[in-house]
XYZ file of C-alpha atoms in Angstrom:
549
model
C 5.544 12.821 -9.025
C 8.121 10.570 -7.850
C 9.782 11.238 -4.372
C 13.564 11.837 -4.593
C 14.210 8.466 -3.112
C 11.982 6.510 -5.944
C 13.763 8.768 -8.281
C 17.212 7.657 -7.078
C 15.991 4.072 -7.043
C 14.748 4.174 -10.536
C 17.778 6.105 -12.153
C 20.070 3.335 -10.201
C 18.051 0.318 -11.696
C 17.741 1.497 -15.147
C 21.473 2.313 -15.315
C 22.363 -1.012 -14.021
C 20.144 -2.590 -16.485
C 17.621 -4.502 -14.103
C 14.539 -2.697 -15.151
C 13.166 -1.344 -18.541
C 11.417 2.006 -18.620
C 7.958 0.543 -19.209
C 8.388 -1.358 -15.836
C 9.157 1.528 -14.214
C 6.182 3.420 -15.491
C 3.840 0.402 -14.555
C 5.476 0.258 -10.932
C 5.163 3.833 -10.679
C 1.493 3.669 -11.034
C 1.176 1.100 -8.889
C 3.103 2.845 -6.215
C 0.852 5.707 -6.305
C -2.192 3.478 -5.482
C -0.296 1.512 -2.462
C 1.644 4.339 -1.157
C 4.672 1.781 -1.264
C 8.113 2.612 -2.320
C 8.982 2.096 -5.982
C 11.715 -0.631 -5.487
C 9.260 -2.665 -3.335
C 6.649 -2.370 -5.677
C 9.108 -3.616 -8.674
C 10.119 -6.675 -6.296
C 6.373 -7.516 -5.968
C 5.723 -7.328 -9.624
C 8.741 -9.398 -10.245
C 10.699 -6.981 -12.247
C 13.652 -7.310 -9.718
C 14.835 -9.756 -6.939
C 14.907 -9.342 -3.233
C 18.598 -9.201 -3.483
C 18.469 -6.402 -6.282
C 15.852 -4.477 -3.986
C 18.468 -5.016 -0.788
C 21.330 -3.671 -2.896
C 19.903 -0.681 -4.552
C 18.114 0.432 -1.180
C 21.499 0.276 0.224
C 23.452 2.242 -2.332
C 20.663 4.864 -2.290
C 20.514 5.301 1.463
C 24.140 5.017 1.742
C 23.819 2.212 4.282
C 25.231 -1.441 4.933
C 23.896 -4.493 3.741
C 23.226 -6.894 6.734
C 25.609 -9.954 6.491
C 24.141 -13.428 6.938
C 26.645 -14.097 9.861
C 25.023 -10.872 11.663
C 21.579 -12.934 11.861
C 23.262 -15.757 13.641
C 23.746 -13.843 16.657
C 20.419 -11.813 16.678
C 19.315 -11.369 20.361
C 16.123 -12.585 21.816
C 13.918 -9.718 22.160
C 10.640 -11.381 23.123
C 10.518 -9.422 26.426
C 11.523 -6.045 25.268
C 9.614 -5.452 22.278
C 6.233 -6.636 20.806
C 6.507 -9.457 18.328
C 3.691 -7.836 16.445
C 5.567 -4.401 15.813
C 8.479 -6.362 14.465
C 6.282 -8.293 12.164
C 4.184 -4.993 11.426
C 7.111 -3.278 10.244
C 9.321 -6.112 9.084
C 12.457 -5.323 11.269
C 14.707 -7.207 13.565
C 17.861 -5.781 15.561
C 21.222 -7.891 14.703
C 24.479 -7.793 15.630
C 27.632 -7.657 13.475
C 31.237 -9.610 14.529
C 32.137 -6.735 16.703
C 28.928 -6.863 18.515
C 27.583 -3.539 17.306
C 23.778 -3.642 17.363
C 22.129 -3.071 13.839
C 18.360 -2.828 12.940
C 17.941 -4.925 9.768
C 15.071 -3.355 7.739
C 13.847 -3.113 4.340
C 12.692 0.328 4.301
C 15.032 2.682 6.223
C 13.008 5.853 5.867
C 10.704 4.476 8.832
C 12.700 6.739 11.363
C 9.576 6.413 13.938
C 10.367 2.666 14.032
C 13.961 3.249 14.303
C 13.358 5.532 17.450
C 10.749 3.532 19.105
C 13.353 0.367 18.994
C 16.097 2.358 20.321
C 14.082 3.485 23.068
C 12.585 0.160 23.963
C 16.033 -1.492 23.947
C 17.548 1.417 25.852
C 20.385 1.859 23.430
C 21.010 3.566 20.028
C 20.386 1.406 16.841
C 21.656 2.126 13.279
C 19.806 1.085 10.371
C 21.022 -1.614 7.906
C 19.471 -3.248 4.609
C 18.151 -6.863 4.827
C 15.960 -8.761 2.341
C 12.282 -9.766 3.680
C 13.252 -13.611 3.716
C 16.197 -12.867 5.748
C 14.284 -10.662 8.178
C 11.684 -13.355 8.213
C 13.992 -16.196 8.858
C 15.387 -14.149 11.863
C 12.320 -13.365 13.473
C 11.728 -17.179 13.469
C 15.078 -18.141 14.992
C 14.362 -15.650 17.800
C 11.169 -17.753 18.651
C 9.043 -14.707 17.624
C 6.597 -16.925 15.838
C 5.062 -15.461 12.568
C 2.365 -18.330 12.498
C -1.295 -17.399 12.775
C -2.845 -16.453 16.088
C -4.636 -19.583 17.057
C -8.566 -19.055 17.937
C -8.950 -21.361 21.111
C -12.091 -23.416 21.562
C -12.402 -21.923 25.039
C -12.309 -18.301 23.672
C -15.999 -16.688 23.751
C -17.675 -15.642 20.506
C -17.128 -11.874 21.494
C -13.518 -12.375 22.048
C -13.281 -14.267 18.807
C -14.963 -11.552 16.613
C -12.967 -8.996 18.493
C -9.444 -10.874 17.651
C -10.438 -11.223 13.918
C -11.683 -7.606 13.700
C -8.184 -6.418 14.993
C -6.201 -8.494 12.858
C -8.469 -7.516 9.868
C -8.001 -3.887 10.393
C -4.199 -3.448 10.843
C -2.441 -1.362 8.418
C -0.219 -4.120 6.985
C -3.123 -6.444 6.402
C -4.858 -3.900 4.449
C -2.100 -2.935 2.364
C -1.573 -6.460 1.561
C -4.962 -6.821 0.472
C -5.171 -3.429 -1.602
C -1.787 -5.073 -3.266
C -3.797 -8.241 -3.958
C -6.383 -6.356 -5.658
C -3.664 -4.509 -7.634
C -1.647 -7.506 -8.719
C -4.856 -9.056 -10.189
C -5.876 -6.067 -12.045
C -2.122 -5.827 -13.546
C -2.231 -9.195 -14.855
C -5.946 -9.116 -16.104
C -6.885 -11.906 -13.620
C -10.318 -13.237 -13.591
C -10.129 -14.861 -10.236
C -8.166 -14.917 -7.362
C -8.067 -18.238 -5.047
C -6.904 -18.109 -1.494
C -6.354 -21.622 -0.371
C -4.962 -22.336 3.412
C -2.480 -25.088 3.338
C -0.758 -26.576 6.390
C 1.927 -24.444 6.689
C 1.081 -21.220 4.585
C -1.721 -19.278 2.452
C -1.580 -20.426 -1.260
C -2.322 -17.597 -3.391
C -3.187 -17.992 -7.134
C -4.757 -15.941 -10.034
C -6.529 -17.117 -12.935
C -5.212 -15.222 -16.214
C -6.894 -16.279 -19.521
C -8.252 -19.206 -17.768
C -5.255 -20.595 -16.453
C -3.971 -20.533 -12.690
C -0.869 -18.908 -11.826
C 1.071 -18.186 -8.455
C 0.962 -14.964 -6.690
C 2.435 -13.737 -3.285
C 1.474 -11.951 -0.598
C 3.918 -9.987 2.018
C 5.408 -12.625 4.418
C 4.538 -12.656 8.042
C 0.840 -11.661 7.246
C -1.539 -14.309 8.895
C -4.084 -16.012 6.453
C -6.974 -15.750 8.821
C -6.255 -11.597 8.737
C -6.247 -11.660 4.921
C -9.294 -13.604 4.782
C -11.112 -11.448 7.626
C -9.931 -8.580 5.946
C -11.960 -9.715 2.923
C -14.949 -10.859 4.640
C -15.295 -7.723 6.496
C -15.246 -5.756 3.200
C -17.893 -8.038 1.839
C -20.102 -7.727 4.956
C -19.949 -11.438 5.680
C -19.804 -12.939 8.902
C -16.284 -12.894 10.135
C -16.866 -15.152 13.250
C -18.618 -17.933 10.890
C -15.987 -20.221 9.452
C -17.807 -23.575 9.511
C -20.403 -22.980 6.724
C -20.017 -21.519 3.293
C -20.942 -18.148 2.429
C -21.451 -15.763 -0.332
C -20.745 -11.625 -0.958
C -20.082 -9.190 -3.118
C -18.222 -5.789 -3.025
C -17.673 -3.044 -5.334
C -13.823 -1.230 -5.176
C -12.339 1.691 -7.322
C -8.946 0.976 -7.735
C -6.294 2.097 -10.336
C -9.170 3.908 -12.505
C -11.018 0.398 -12.300
C -14.223 0.010 -10.853
C -14.255 -3.944 -10.102
C -17.517 -5.831 -8.746
C -15.810 -8.743 -6.935
C -18.022 -11.761 -6.149
C -16.742 -13.681 -2.993
C -17.433 -17.298 -2.136
C -16.030 -18.881 1.084
C -15.861 -22.641 2.110
C -14.466 -24.131 5.170
C -11.391 -26.317 4.533
C -9.072 -28.676 6.706
C -6.821 -25.871 7.108
C -8.968 -22.969 7.233
C -11.301 -21.136 5.124
C -10.709 -21.156 1.197
C -11.902 -18.314 -0.692
C -12.352 -17.537 -4.191
C -13.011 -13.945 -5.518
C -14.230 -13.478 -9.002
C -13.325 -10.295 -10.396
C -15.963 -8.245 -12.837
C -14.188 -5.217 -14.496
C -16.845 -3.748 -16.322
C -14.636 -1.624 -18.207
C -12.818 -4.483 -19.659
C -16.125 -6.419 -20.946
C -16.822 -5.615 -24.635
C -20.757 -6.196 -25.118
C -20.020 -6.743 -28.598
C -19.983 -9.881 -30.363
C -17.290 -9.041 -32.841
C -15.205 -8.244 -29.790
C -16.218 -11.701 -28.355
C -14.878 -13.635 -31.377
C -18.210 -14.209 -33.028
C -17.726 -13.627 -36.996
C -18.659 -15.065 -40.497
C -21.206 -17.671 -40.499
C -21.511 -17.906 -36.791
C -22.131 -14.132 -36.299
C -24.799 -14.091 -39.044
C -26.572 -16.842 -37.629
C -26.655 -15.500 -34.289
C -28.069 -12.166 -35.709
C -30.663 -14.353 -37.185
C -31.939 -16.047 -33.999
C -31.815 -12.352 -32.323
C -34.232 -11.191 -34.651
C -37.185 -13.641 -33.538
C -40.260 -12.075 -31.868
C -40.624 -15.300 -29.601
C -38.843 -18.770 -29.076
C -35.959 -19.990 -26.935
C -32.209 -19.494 -27.565
C -29.753 -21.499 -25.525
C -25.966 -21.051 -24.960
C -24.124 -24.102 -23.797
C -20.708 -24.636 -22.672
C -18.574 -25.366 -19.228
C -18.346 -23.350 -16.592
C -16.093 -20.518 -17.515
C -16.717 -20.628 -21.200
C -18.277 -16.813 -21.402
C -21.926 -18.185 -21.518
C -23.223 -15.272 -19.405
C -21.177 -12.773 -21.317
C -22.708 -13.862 -24.404
C -26.168 -13.390 -23.132
C -25.412 -9.911 -21.795
C -24.338 -8.972 -25.074
C -27.452 -10.281 -26.829
C -29.313 -8.260 -24.084
C -27.521 -5.263 -24.809
C -28.252 -5.296 -28.458
C -32.142 -6.234 -27.979
C -32.402 -3.530 -25.219
C -34.558 -0.817 -26.831
C -37.291 1.368 -25.460
C -40.082 -0.594 -27.044
C -38.739 -4.046 -25.155
C -39.382 -4.777 -21.533
C -36.614 -7.019 -20.507
C -36.203 -9.165 -17.129
C -33.731 -11.641 -16.107
C -33.257 -13.932 -13.361
C -29.626 -14.635 -12.479
C -27.447 -16.301 -9.526
C -25.314 -14.189 -9.336
C -26.081 -11.138 -11.140
C -22.763 -10.647 -12.664
C -23.359 -6.973 -14.244
C -25.864 -4.447 -13.847
C -27.345 -3.407 -17.337
C -28.960 -0.107 -17.583
C -32.797 -0.307 -18.785
C -32.952 -3.906 -17.881
C -35.050 -5.415 -14.805
C -32.684 -7.794 -13.207
C -33.455 -10.536 -10.278
C -31.163 -12.175 -7.977
C -31.994 -15.519 -6.827
C -32.133 -16.035 -3.202
C -32.865 -19.616 -1.960
C -32.218 -18.656 1.786
C -35.827 -16.988 1.383
C -37.120 -19.691 -1.206
C -36.646 -17.232 -4.223
C -35.868 -19.825 -6.745
C -35.319 -19.614 -10.381
C -38.995 -21.193 -10.977
C -40.459 -18.959 -8.358
C -39.231 -15.707 -9.943
C -39.688 -16.985 -13.437
C -43.543 -17.516 -12.775
C -43.552 -13.923 -11.025
C -42.049 -12.189 -13.839
C -44.296 -13.942 -16.206
C -47.018 -11.540 -14.867
C -44.811 -8.504 -15.179
C -45.673 -8.231 -18.970
C -42.102 -8.770 -20.295
C -41.142 -9.195 -23.860
C -37.779 -10.572 -23.423
C -36.824 -13.160 -20.291
C -33.407 -14.203 -19.725
C -32.941 -17.061 -17.315
C -29.504 -17.599 -15.914
C -29.332 -21.622 -16.107
C -31.787 -24.272 -17.018
C -31.313 -25.809 -13.468
C -34.037 -28.302 -13.232
C -37.210 -29.468 -14.327
C -39.624 -26.919 -13.437
C -37.604 -24.047 -14.490
C -37.249 -25.659 -17.944
C -41.174 -26.282 -18.223
C -41.893 -22.796 -17.313
C -39.183 -21.328 -19.724
C -40.807 -23.521 -22.558
C -44.148 -22.506 -21.928
C -43.098 -18.748 -21.808
C -41.499 -19.476 -25.331
C -44.520 -20.951 -26.693
C -46.642 -17.917 -25.336
C -45.058 -15.487 -27.214
C -42.046 -14.576 -25.338
C -38.155 -14.467 -26.588
C -36.299 -16.795 -23.817
C -32.593 -16.743 -23.377
C -31.015 -19.251 -21.230
C -27.907 -21.485 -20.618
C -27.232 -24.942 -20.137
C -24.025 -27.153 -19.146
C -23.753 -29.287 -22.166
C -20.601 -30.255 -24.574
C -22.305 -28.868 -27.898
C -25.356 -27.405 -29.578
C -27.136 -30.858 -30.186
C -26.490 -32.346 -26.805
C -28.181 -29.474 -25.286
C -31.644 -30.562 -27.030
C -30.966 -34.218 -26.000
C -30.287 -32.685 -22.208
C -33.815 -30.841 -22.236
C -35.597 -33.979 -23.786
C -33.916 -36.205 -20.653
C -35.446 -33.572 -18.512
C -38.599 -35.171 -19.826
C -39.799 -31.865 -21.397
C -42.695 -32.812 -24.028
C -40.707 -33.247 -27.416
C -43.540 -31.681 -29.457
C -43.175 -28.487 -27.497
C -39.180 -28.294 -27.712
C -39.272 -28.785 -31.286
C -42.042 -25.784 -31.506
C -40.022 -23.531 -29.032
C -36.395 -24.069 -29.510
C -34.993 -21.425 -32.136
C -31.351 -22.144 -31.854
C -28.536 -23.167 -30.132
C -25.149 -21.546 -29.383
C -22.088 -23.732 -28.108
C -18.916 -22.061 -27.288
C -15.593 -22.204 -25.586
C -12.701 -19.671 -24.537
C -9.288 -20.223 -26.115
C -6.113 -18.140 -25.411
C -5.215 -15.640 -28.036
C -1.226 -15.400 -29.186
C 0.663 -12.878 -27.812
C 0.949 -10.480 -30.840
C 4.361 -9.233 -29.983
C 6.358 -12.671 -29.771
C 4.157 -15.233 -31.594
C 6.401 -17.011 -34.106
C 5.632 -19.006 -37.469
C 6.733 -22.565 -37.056
C 7.168 -25.142 -39.649
C 3.720 -26.899 -40.232
C 4.013 -30.873 -39.318
C 2.117 -33.067 -41.792
C -0.319 -33.486 -38.946
C -1.263 -30.151 -38.259
C -1.460 -29.554 -42.307
C -4.072 -32.386 -42.388
C -5.867 -30.921 -39.408
C -5.978 -27.381 -40.892
C -6.761 -29.065 -44.845
C -4.656 -26.312 -46.124
C -1.021 -26.316 -47.335
C -0.561 -22.560 -47.175
C -1.686 -22.078 -43.800
C 0.398 -19.946 -41.473
C 0.669 -21.557 -38.212
C 2.004 -19.799 -35.392
C 3.403 -20.888 -31.929
C 3.498 -19.241 -28.375
C 7.045 -18.070 -27.530
C 6.672 -15.848 -24.409
C 7.800 -12.241 -23.463
C 7.234 -9.663 -20.727
C 4.252 -8.372 -22.595
C 2.548 -11.524 -22.014
C 4.060 -12.384 -18.759
C 6.074 -15.075 -20.710
C 3.033 -17.114 -21.313
C 2.984 -16.836 -25.043
C -0.843 -15.652 -24.862
C -2.474 -12.643 -24.145
C -6.217 -12.396 -23.780
C -8.750 -15.037 -24.745
C -11.581 -15.178 -27.698
C -14.410 -17.250 -28.486
C -14.845 -20.399 -30.845
C -18.255 -21.088 -31.370
C -20.835 -23.233 -33.348
C -24.464 -21.743 -33.837
C -26.990 -24.208 -34.643
C -30.473 -22.513 -36.234
C -33.067 -25.114 -36.090
C -34.698 -26.077 -39.648
C -37.860 -27.970 -40.310
C -36.005 -31.137 -40.523
C -34.272 -30.935 -37.260
C -37.783 -29.978 -35.463
C -39.314 -33.100 -37.223
C -36.656 -35.237 -35.853
C -36.754 -33.536 -32.338
C -40.603 -34.070 -31.956
C -39.929 -37.748 -33.141
C -37.147 -38.051 -30.238
C -34.420 -38.922 -32.566
C -31.174 -40.104 -31.059
C -27.886 -37.923 -30.863
C -26.298 -39.404 -33.750
C -29.165 -38.840 -36.036
C -29.665 -35.272 -34.635
C -26.148 -34.563 -35.112
C -26.085 -35.600 -38.727
C -29.012 -33.419 -39.728
C -27.600 -30.603 -38.178
C -24.138 -31.015 -40.300
C -26.578 -31.365 -43.226
C -28.027 -28.150 -42.355
C -24.561 -26.423 -42.364
C -23.862 -26.474 -38.604
C -19.929 -25.481 -38.381
C -18.440 -27.178 -35.323
C -16.379 -25.929 -32.515
C -13.493 -27.462 -33.681
C -13.993 -26.160 -37.337
C -14.379 -22.561 -35.927
C -11.108 -23.239 -33.851
C -9.116 -24.588 -36.767
C -10.032 -21.359 -38.901
C -8.732 -19.217 -36.054
C -5.322 -21.140 -36.059
C -5.070 -20.289 -39.543
C -5.697 -16.665 -38.972
C -2.732 -16.538 -36.597
C -5.153 -15.981 -33.712
C -4.490 -18.801 -31.558
C -2.778 -22.361 -31.415
C -3.708 -25.739 -32.297
C -2.889 -26.852 -28.808
C -5.299 -24.372 -27.376
C -8.303 -25.485 -29.694
C -7.442 -29.267 -28.917
C -7.092 -28.300 -25.099
C -10.660 -26.983 -25.067
C -12.511 -29.244 -27.806
C -10.944 -32.670 -26.529
């Protein structure tokens, strides 16, 4: 249920045509999670401006708006009022032309704040409405610094840790980090990037594979935000000189999120990247991922094998691990024992034994793989072929009756075989063990709400090789965040080895010869699969060219 204030704000904005009903509903859900006023959430989501928020707040509360001239005569308050208090509540006393002292604030419902400042200043104060940027500028003008607390080199470790813990535990910091999680969920982000710059904390979200800017409330120190995240992930908050890795699980807005956290020291502080793993949104289903037609048939054929090695190739972020998990989910039956070696374990799969690589205790891929071969497995999944030793053990496992699934960083299916040959693996062993290779990329899918047909230029028609093809263009609307795209799908090539290819591998044929033989064997390459999805109106030619060139 909305509060009476939120209801009034919603009605005012709807009547003024500032927001749509669905935007109000979305903000209301977020407001319930963050315990913020509806208007503030609408502004943070980008549905209304700072000026809109100030205007509606002033109208609903029947209070005046602070005028720009009032801030010019703001009194110096460093002796009477704690700067942390003013920053925490985003308030500042100002004077109008007649000398009356007002309290400029974003949320006039903070009566305790008004009472506390009246007591501290020894005079009564009346609230007026200011925007976050105006209040921020006024605080800077009064020499109340809003920069981060500096942890001096002379501070003891205990003092350092205590200061960071205090920062991380303050209510505004906790709320800011919670809002960051919520904002990432709202836009479907896969990663959150926190990058300290010389004068600010740059925040960006990766949505559908592309980074876009995000915001945190003004006045929140970067060290406080980063320390809060490190505390939640049980990392060492006092260690800022070395990289750290961790993970945590959160329950937010009906979503269970697994977050992988990586920190690195940079010139202006610690950079943090958080990978969001929302298990509810991961479709472990090949058709949902984008495999169809010949590619799906070939993949299913490979997974029916009792032994051999199946590789998935592609760059970082191309969905290789999700493809492997989908394969494991399909193969996971009571009759099969499945063991995995991963770094990191991205999703925990019921009924499957998953092992996390831990280099700090010398538990490498190769060492873990040697151990699990003594665990009587039927199927092995190796997170990545990182070194020669791991690849050699994997080949031996495939040769001795195990089905082995793994990933390799190469551009296409044939290059994966050449990469393993370059790792000095015996060609005759490779030819005997490799069952097939999947190469894949992720492309953004067109927003179904705003996609529009466009005249087909001759260049596109020649690429599509089909005069009646329907080619769509990305336009942009509120549903897709004005990007023109919503979600991603897979384009892939699936190579099933035949006798001729095995003979060529054993003979150490060059890449061009292998590629020609694969084409003759019916391999449909990445570009062909991508162009087929362009014809179907799933994605655009620009997207396919972006990931295939």
